[in-house]
Short mmCIF file of N, CA and C in Angstrom, two decimals:
data_model
loop_
_atom_site.label_atom_id
_atom_site.label_comp_id
_atom_site.label_asym_id
_atom_site.label_seq_id
_atom_site.Cartn_x
_atom_site.Cartn_y
_atom_site.Cartn_z
N MET A 110 -34.60 269.88 141.72
CA MET A 110 -33.40 269.10 142.36
C MET A 110 -32.27 269.47 140.91
N THR A 111 -31.18 269.81 141.51
CA THR A 111 -29.96 269.95 140.88
C THR A 111 -29.05 269.44 141.22
N GLN A 112 -27.89 268.95 140.38
CA GLN A 112 -26.84 268.31 140.96
C GLN A 112 -25.50 269.01 139.94
N HIS A 113 -24.63 269.60 140.61
CA HIS A 113 -23.69 270.36 139.54
C HIS A 113 -22.44 269.83 140.43
N ILE A 114 -21.32 269.92 139.51
CA ILE A 114 -19.97 269.68 140.08
C ILE A 114 -19.25 271.26 140.38
N ILE A 115 -18.57 271.69 141.28
CA ILE A 115 -18.24 273.29 141.48
C ILE A 115 -16.75 272.40 141.50
N LYS A 116 -16.03 273.09 140.78
CA LYS A 116 -14.99 272.84 140.33
C LYS A 116 -13.90 273.80 141.22
N LEU A 117 -13.15 273.39 142.02
CA LEU A 117 -12.04 274.50 142.92
C LEU A 117 -11.12 274.40 142.54
N GLY A 118 -10.71 273.96 141.35
CA GLY A 118 -9.37 274.23 140.62
C GLY A 118 -8.71 273.15 140.35
N GLU A 119 -7.52 273.06 140.17
CA GLU A 119 -6.41 271.69 139.78
C GLU A 119 -5.02 271.92 141.06
N GLY A 120 -5.04 272.68 141.24
CA GLY A 120 -3.83 273.34 142.39
C GLY A 120 -4.25 272.34 143.62
N TYR A 121 -2.77 272.54 144.52
CA TYR A 121 -2.90 272.02 145.62
C TYR A 121 -3.28 272.38 146.84
N GLY A 122 -3.62 273.62 146.76
CA GLY A 122 -4.30 274.74 147.37
C GLY A 122 -5.80 274.28 147.42
N ASP A 123 -6.37 273.68 146.48
CA ASP A 123 -7.81 273.57 146.22
C ASP A 123 -7.92 272.33 147.16
N LEU A 124 -7.26 271.37 147.52
CA LEU A 124 -7.25 269.99 148.01
C LEU A 124 -7.49 270.50 149.57
N TYR A 125 -6.88 271.69 149.70
CA TYR A 125 -7.01 272.15 151.15
C TYR A 125 -8.35 272.73 151.61
N GLU A 126 -8.88 273.18 150.35
CA GLU A 126 -10.17 274.01 150.72
C GLU A 126 -11.02 272.79 150.55
N ILE A 127 -11.01 271.51 150.19
CA ILE A 127 -12.04 270.24 150.07
C ILE A 127 -11.49 269.48 151.84
N HIS A 128 -10.53 269.52 152.13
CA HIS A 128 -10.31 269.33 153.62
C HIS A 128 -11.28 270.12 154.43
N THR A 129 -11.02 271.36 154.11
CA THR A 129 -11.99 272.28 155.07
C THR A 129 -13.01 272.23 155.25
N LEU A 130 -13.87 272.12 153.73
CA LEU A 130 -15.21 271.66 154.02
C LEU A 130 -15.63 270.35 154.54
N ILE A 131 -14.91 269.34 154.41
CA ILE A 131 -14.85 267.98 154.96
C ILE A 131 -15.15 268.36 156.68
N LYS A 132 -14.13 268.74 157.49
CA LYS A 132 -14.02 269.24 158.71
C LYS A 132 -15.14 270.31 158.66
N HIS A 133 -15.70 271.24 158.45
CA HIS A 133 -16.48 271.99 158.70
C HIS A 133 -18.39 271.51 158.49
N MET A 134 -18.33 270.59 157.61
CA MET A 134 -19.65 269.94 157.22
C MET A 134 -19.66 268.35 157.01
N PRO A 135 -19.30 267.98 158.35
CA PRO A 135 -18.90 266.63 158.34
C PRO A 135 -20.51 265.87 157.93
N ASP A 136 -21.57 266.26 158.38
CA ASP A 136 -22.34 265.37 158.58
C ASP A 136 -23.20 265.53 157.16
N ARG A 137 -22.61 266.59 156.07
CA ARG A 137 -23.27 266.46 154.90
C ARG A 137 -22.45 265.72 153.83
N ILE A 138 -21.40 265.36 154.07
CA ILE A 138 -20.71 264.67 152.82
C ILE A 138 -21.34 263.21 152.99
N GLN A 139 -21.62 262.70 151.57
CA GLN A 139 -22.05 261.42 151.21
C GLN A 139 -21.08 260.74 150.98
N HIS A 140 -20.25 261.20 149.80
CA HIS A 140 -19.51 259.99 149.51
C HIS A 140 -17.86 260.92 149.23
N GLY A 141 -16.74 260.26 149.27
CA GLY A 141 -15.93 260.55 148.68
C GLY A 141 -15.23 259.66 147.60
N ILE A 142 -14.73 260.82 146.21
CA ILE A 142 -14.41 260.05 145.15
C ILE A 142 -13.16 260.35 144.96
N ILE A 143 -12.23 259.29 144.09
CA ILE A 143 -11.29 259.71 143.44
C ILE A 143 -11.02 259.36 142.08
N LEU A 144 -10.84 259.74 141.26
CA LEU A 144 -11.00 259.80 139.63
C LEU A 144 -9.27 259.79 139.31
N HIS A 145 -9.20 258.69 138.28
CA HIS A 145 -7.77 258.70 137.34
C HIS A 145 -8.10 258.76 136.23
N SER A 146 -7.56 259.67 135.45
CA SER A 146 -7.55 259.81 134.06
C SER A 146 -6.03 260.01 133.24
N GLU A 147 -6.37 259.64 131.65
CA GLU A 147 -5.15 259.87 130.87
C GLU A 147 -5.02 260.87 130.30
N HIS A 148 -4.41 261.61 130.06
CA HIS A 148 -4.64 262.84 129.46
C HIS A 148 -4.22 262.53 127.76
N PRO A 149 -4.93 262.47 127.03
CA PRO A 149 -5.13 261.83 125.43
C PRO A 149 -3.94 262.30 124.74
N LYS A 150 -2.83 263.43 124.93
CA LYS A 150 -2.31 263.90 124.16
C LYS A 150 -0.74 263.45 124.93
N LYS A 151 -0.70 264.07 125.82
CA LYS A 151 0.78 263.55 126.85
C LYS A 151 1.09 262.25 127.56
N ASN A 152 -0.13 261.01 127.77
CA ASN A 152 -0.06 259.98 127.56
C ASN A 152 0.60 259.90 129.58
N THR A 153 0.12 261.15 129.90
CA THR A 153 0.05 261.10 131.68
C THR A 153 -1.22 261.01 132.61
N MET A 154 -0.85 260.29 133.24
CA MET A 154 -2.00 259.91 134.55
C MET A 154 -2.17 261.04 135.59
N HIS A 155 -3.62 261.32 135.64
CA HIS A 155 -3.75 262.44 136.94
C HIS A 155 -4.90 262.06 137.46
N THR A 156 -4.82 262.66 138.51
CA THR A 156 -5.60 262.24 139.76
C THR A 156 -6.60 263.27 140.09
N SER A 157 -8.01 263.16 140.26
CA SER A 157 -9.06 264.22 140.80
C SER A 157 -9.55 263.51 142.28
N LEU A 158 -9.73 264.63 143.10
CA LEU A 158 -10.49 264.19 144.16
C LEU A 158 -11.86 265.19 144.37
N LEU A 159 -12.75 264.00 144.90
CA LEU A 159 -14.32 264.71 144.88
C LEU A 159 -14.88 264.53 145.94
N ILE A 160 -15.73 265.34 146.48
CA ILE A 160 -16.51 265.22 147.83
C ILE A 160 -18.03 265.58 147.38
N VAL A 161 -19.10 264.63 147.40
CA VAL A 161 -20.12 264.31 147.46
C VAL A 161 -21.16 264.99 148.51
N LEU A 162 -21.71 266.28 148.49
CA LEU A 162 -22.63 266.77 149.62
C LEU A 162 -23.86 266.02 150.02
N SER A 163 -24.50 266.22 150.71
CA SER A 163 -26.39 265.92 150.88
C SER A 163 -27.14 266.87 150.34
N PRO A 164 -27.99 266.50 149.74
CA PRO A 164 -28.95 268.01 149.04
C PRO A 164 -29.29 268.87 149.96
N THR A 165 -29.38 270.54 149.51
CA THR A 165 -30.06 271.46 150.77
C THR A 165 -31.09 271.15 150.71
N GLU A 166 -31.52 271.59 152.17
CA GLU A 166 -33.10 271.43 152.27
C GLU A 166 -34.20 272.33 151.35
N ILE A 167 -33.54 273.46 150.95
CA ILE A 167 -34.46 274.22 150.14
C ILE A 167 -33.75 274.28 148.68
N GLY A 168 -34.71 273.64 147.97
CA GLY A 168 -34.43 273.57 146.10
C GLY A 168 -33.65 272.07 146.06
N GLN A 169 -33.41 271.39 147.30
CA GLN A 169 -32.35 270.06 147.14
C GLN A 169 -31.23 270.19 145.60
N PHE A 170 -30.20 271.36 146.15
CA PHE A 170 -29.32 271.44 145.33
C PHE A 170 -28.23 269.96 145.64
N THR A 171 -27.82 269.42 145.11
CA THR A 171 -26.51 268.58 145.47
C THR A 171 -25.29 269.06 144.74
N PRO A 172 -24.32 269.55 145.63
CA PRO A 172 -22.67 270.23 145.17
C PRO A 172 -22.18 269.04 145.28
N ILE A 173 -21.07 268.85 144.65
CA ILE A 173 -19.91 268.23 144.07
C ILE A 173 -18.98 268.93 143.94
N TYR A 174 -17.96 268.98 144.98
CA TYR A 174 -16.89 269.46 145.36
C TYR A 174 -15.70 268.61 144.41
N GLY A 175 -14.81 269.61 143.81
CA GLY A 175 -13.94 268.98 143.00
C GLY A 175 -12.69 269.51 143.04
N SER A 176 -11.39 268.76 142.76
CA SER A 176 -9.78 269.25 142.65
C SER A 176 -9.84 268.63 141.46
N PHE A 177 -9.49 269.09 140.10
CA PHE A 177 -9.15 268.14 138.98
C PHE A 177 -8.16 267.99 138.45
N GLU A 178 -7.54 266.88 138.16
CA GLU A 178 -6.40 266.44 137.58
C GLU A 178 -4.96 267.45 137.61
N GLY A 179 -5.07 267.80 139.23
CA GLY A 179 -3.73 268.32 139.38
C GLY A 179 -2.46 267.50 140.01
N ILE A 180 -2.85 266.08 140.24
CA ILE A 180 -1.90 265.42 141.06
C ILE A 180 -1.54 264.37 140.14
N LYS A 181 -0.24 264.07 139.73
CA LYS A 181 0.12 263.10 139.24
C LYS A 181 -0.06 261.61 139.46
N TYR A 182 -0.56 260.92 138.85
CA TYR A 182 -0.95 259.35 139.24
C TYR A 182 -0.32 258.28 138.99
N ASP A 183 0.39 257.42 140.00
CA ASP A 183 1.29 256.56 139.78
C ASP A 183 0.41 255.14 140.46
N PRO A 184 -0.07 254.13 139.39
CA PRO A 184 -0.62 253.02 139.79
C PRO A 184 0.04 252.38 140.97
N THR A 185 1.39 252.19 141.22
CA THR A 185 2.10 251.43 142.04
C THR A 185 1.86 251.82 143.52
N HIS A 186 1.50 253.25 143.88
CA HIS A 186 1.40 253.92 145.52
C HIS A 186 0.41 255.12 145.17
N ASN A 187 -0.18 255.24 146.15
CA ASN A 187 -1.18 256.77 146.41
C ASN A 187 -0.08 257.83 146.59
N SER A 188 -0.35 259.06 146.42
CA SER A 188 0.37 260.04 146.45
C SER A 188 0.24 260.47 148.26
N LYS A 189 0.88 261.14 148.41
CA LYS A 189 0.85 262.01 149.90
C LYS A 189 -0.54 262.71 149.85
N ARG A 190 -1.32 263.16 148.93
CA ARG A 190 -2.60 263.71 148.87
C ARG A 190 -3.00 263.19 148.78
N VAL A 191 -3.41 262.17 147.74
CA VAL A 191 -4.50 261.11 147.92
C VAL A 191 -4.75 260.55 149.38
N ARG A 192 -3.66 260.02 149.94
CA ARG A 192 -3.88 259.54 151.50
C ARG A 192 -4.05 260.20 152.53
N GLU A 193 -3.72 261.49 152.32
CA GLU A 193 -4.40 262.70 153.05
C GLU A 193 -5.99 262.90 152.81
N PHE A 194 -6.44 262.52 151.93
CA PHE A 194 -7.86 262.92 151.66
C PHE A 194 -8.42 261.62 152.15
N ILE A 195 -7.94 260.70 151.51
CA ILE A 195 -8.72 259.36 151.95
C ILE A 195 -8.89 259.58 153.72
N ASP A 196 -7.74 259.71 154.47
CA ASP A 196 -7.85 259.87 155.55
C ASP A 196 -8.75 260.73 156.78
N ILE A 197 -8.54 262.30 155.58
CA ILE A 197 -9.79 263.27 156.35
C ILE A 197 -11.15 262.64 156.40
N VAL A 198 -11.58 262.26 154.95
CA VAL A 198 -13.07 261.84 154.78
C VAL A 198 -13.52 260.90 155.27
N LYS A 199 -12.25 259.41 155.72
CA LYS A 199 -12.78 258.47 156.62
C LYS A 199 -12.47 259.06 158.15
N SER A 200 -11.71 259.66 158.39
CA SER A 200 -11.47 260.19 160.14
C SER A 200 -13.02 261.07 160.49
N ASN A 201 -13.39 262.21 159.19
CA ASN A 201 -14.28 263.14 159.88
C ASN A 201 -15.28 262.96 159.37
N THR A 202 -15.73 261.98 158.81
CA THR A 202 -17.21 261.69 158.17
C THR A 202 -17.69 260.48 158.63
N SER A 203 -19.13 259.73 158.30
CA SER A 203 -19.43 258.75 158.50
C SER A 203 -19.26 257.55 157.30
N VAL A 204 -18.43 258.08 155.99
CA VAL A 204 -18.06 257.64 154.95
C VAL A 204 -17.06 256.61 155.47
N ASN A 205 -17.30 255.55 154.77
CA ASN A 205 -16.18 254.22 154.96
C ASN A 205 -15.87 253.59 153.85
N HIS A 206 -16.22 254.10 152.80
CA HIS A 206 -15.53 253.72 151.36
C HIS A 206 -15.40 254.63 150.48
N ILE A 207 -14.16 255.15 150.11
CA ILE A 207 -13.93 256.01 149.25
C ILE A 207 -14.12 255.12 147.66
N HIS A 208 -15.01 255.55 146.72
CA HIS A 208 -15.18 255.35 145.50
C HIS A 208 -14.04 255.91 144.39
N GLU A 209 -13.25 254.96 143.71
CA GLU A 209 -12.38 255.26 143.07
C GLU A 209 -12.86 254.48 141.48
N PHE A 210 -12.40 255.42 140.45
CA PHE A 210 -13.10 255.13 139.22
C PHE A 210 -11.70 255.55 138.14
N THR A 211 -11.79 254.96 136.72
CA THR A 211 -10.84 255.22 135.68
C THR A 211 -11.86 255.96 135.01
N VAL A 212 -11.77 257.07 134.68
CA VAL A 212 -12.73 258.10 133.37
C VAL A 212 -11.97 258.76 132.38
N LYS A 213 -12.27 258.97 131.61
CA LYS A 213 -11.52 260.27 130.18
C LYS A 213 -11.59 261.11 130.92
N HIS A 214 -10.34 261.85 130.46
CA HIS A 214 -9.65 262.87 130.90
C HIS A 214 -10.64 263.97 130.38
N SER A 215 -10.60 265.47 131.00
CA SER A 215 -11.34 266.31 130.74
C SER A 215 -11.21 266.81 129.26
N ASP A 216 -9.84 267.05 128.69
CA ASP A 216 -9.39 267.36 127.54
C ASP A 216 -10.03 266.63 126.59
N ASN A 217 -10.67 265.37 126.71
CA ASN A 217 -11.59 264.64 125.53
C ASN A 217 -12.61 265.30 125.11
N PHE A 218 -13.45 266.36 126.16
CA PHE A 218 -14.37 267.17 125.91
C PHE A 218 -14.15 268.36 125.12
N ALA A 219 -15.21 269.03 124.69
CA ALA A 219 -15.23 270.48 123.95
C ALA A 219 -15.32 271.29 125.24
N SER A 220 -16.03 271.04 126.28
CA SER A 220 -16.20 272.07 127.25
C SER A 220 -16.21 271.12 128.71
N PHE A 221 -16.04 272.10 129.84
CA PHE A 221 -16.09 271.45 131.16
C PHE A 221 -17.38 271.03 131.49
N SER A 222 -18.31 272.00 131.06
CA SER A 222 -20.09 271.50 131.21
C SER A 222 -20.03 270.28 130.49
N GLN A 223 -19.60 269.83 129.30
CA GLN A 223 -19.81 268.19 129.03
C GLN A 223 -19.10 267.31 129.90
N TYR A 224 -18.21 267.59 130.50
CA TYR A 224 -17.19 266.50 131.38
C TYR A 224 -18.07 266.54 132.36
N GLU A 225 -18.76 267.74 132.91
CA GLU A 225 -19.83 267.42 133.77
C GLU A 225 -20.91 266.70 133.97
N HIS A 226 -21.65 266.75 132.63
CA HIS A 226 -22.68 265.91 132.32
C HIS A 226 -22.03 264.55 132.56
N TYR A 227 -21.19 263.93 131.43
CA TYR A 227 -20.26 262.77 131.86
C TYR A 227 -20.10 262.30 133.03
N LEU A 228 -19.64 263.04 134.11
CA LEU A 228 -19.25 262.39 135.31
C LEU A 228 -20.66 262.58 136.11
N ILE A 229 -21.25 263.34 136.14
CA ILE A 229 -22.70 262.95 136.81
C ILE A 229 -23.72 261.73 136.58
N GLY A 230 -23.62 262.01 135.29
CA GLY A 230 -24.01 260.38 134.90
C GLY A 230 -23.40 259.02 135.49
N LEU A 231 -22.59 259.24 135.08
CA LEU A 231 -21.47 258.16 135.75
C LEU A 231 -21.85 258.02 137.48
N PHE A 232 -21.90 258.91 137.87
CA PHE A 232 -22.05 258.92 139.21
C PHE A 232 -23.61 258.46 139.73
N ARG A 233 -24.49 258.71 139.00
CA ARG A 233 -25.85 258.29 138.75
C ARG A 233 -26.03 256.75 138.54
N ASN A 234 -25.19 256.53 137.51
CA ASN A 234 -25.20 255.17 137.33
C ASN A 234 -24.76 254.23 138.16
N TYR A 235 -23.86 254.73 139.42
CA TYR A 235 -23.26 253.80 140.35
C TYR A 235 -24.06 254.38 141.58
N HIS A 236 -24.87 254.63 141.65
CA HIS A 236 -25.88 255.16 142.64
C HIS A 236 -25.21 256.04 143.70
N LEU A 237 -24.52 256.81 143.35
CA LEU A 237 -23.69 257.83 144.22
C LEU A 237 -24.30 259.41 144.21
N LEU A 238 -25.32 259.46 143.15
CA LEU A 238 -26.17 260.54 143.16
C LEU A 238 -27.64 260.07 142.95
N LYS A 239 -28.91 260.80 143.02
CA LYS A 239 -30.09 260.29 143.14
C LYS A 239 -30.24 260.63 141.47
N PRO A 240 -31.41 260.19 141.29
CA PRO A 240 -31.93 260.10 139.81
C PRO A 240 -32.62 261.41 140.16
N LEU A 241 -32.89 262.30 138.76
CA LEU A 241 -33.41 263.33 138.92
C LEU A 241 -34.99 263.66 139.34
N ASP A 242 -35.17 264.44 140.30
CA ASP A 242 -36.48 264.29 140.34
C ASP A 242 -36.89 265.65 140.75
N PHE A 243 -38.26 265.85 139.75
CA PHE A 243 -38.44 267.67 139.98
C PHE A 243 -39.89 267.58 140.36
N ASN A 244 -40.12 266.40 141.62
CA ASN A 244 -41.48 266.70 142.34
C ASN A 244 -41.23 267.16 143.79
N TYR A 245 -39.73 267.91 144.15
CA TYR A 245 -39.57 267.85 145.27
C TYR A 245 -40.06 268.92 145.88
#
């Protein structure tokens, strides 16, 4: 069993790739996740959008697709792209709750790999991902 974050990018086009994944594999979508983070030096808030898919039959690989920190975050209202993400997840899948977290910004880590481990640990802690099981 492996669980990995697949970083699609930071641009708006990547959000539409997430929308396409949702529309083409609605039965595999387990969770929609919104992450908010503050840049450590610029004091600006950013939003990331992620989807967690169910594990593959062979190998039990759990992909987590995400577009990271490409949307400016304003706590007074959701951006149009965040609203679109919520609508697409809820209208095309059986997911009825989008999980939302405030997390550390990726620039707080030496590499994206460290950031990935941090997020996967957070998702396991909140039972959005299964604990590792090497007996599949």
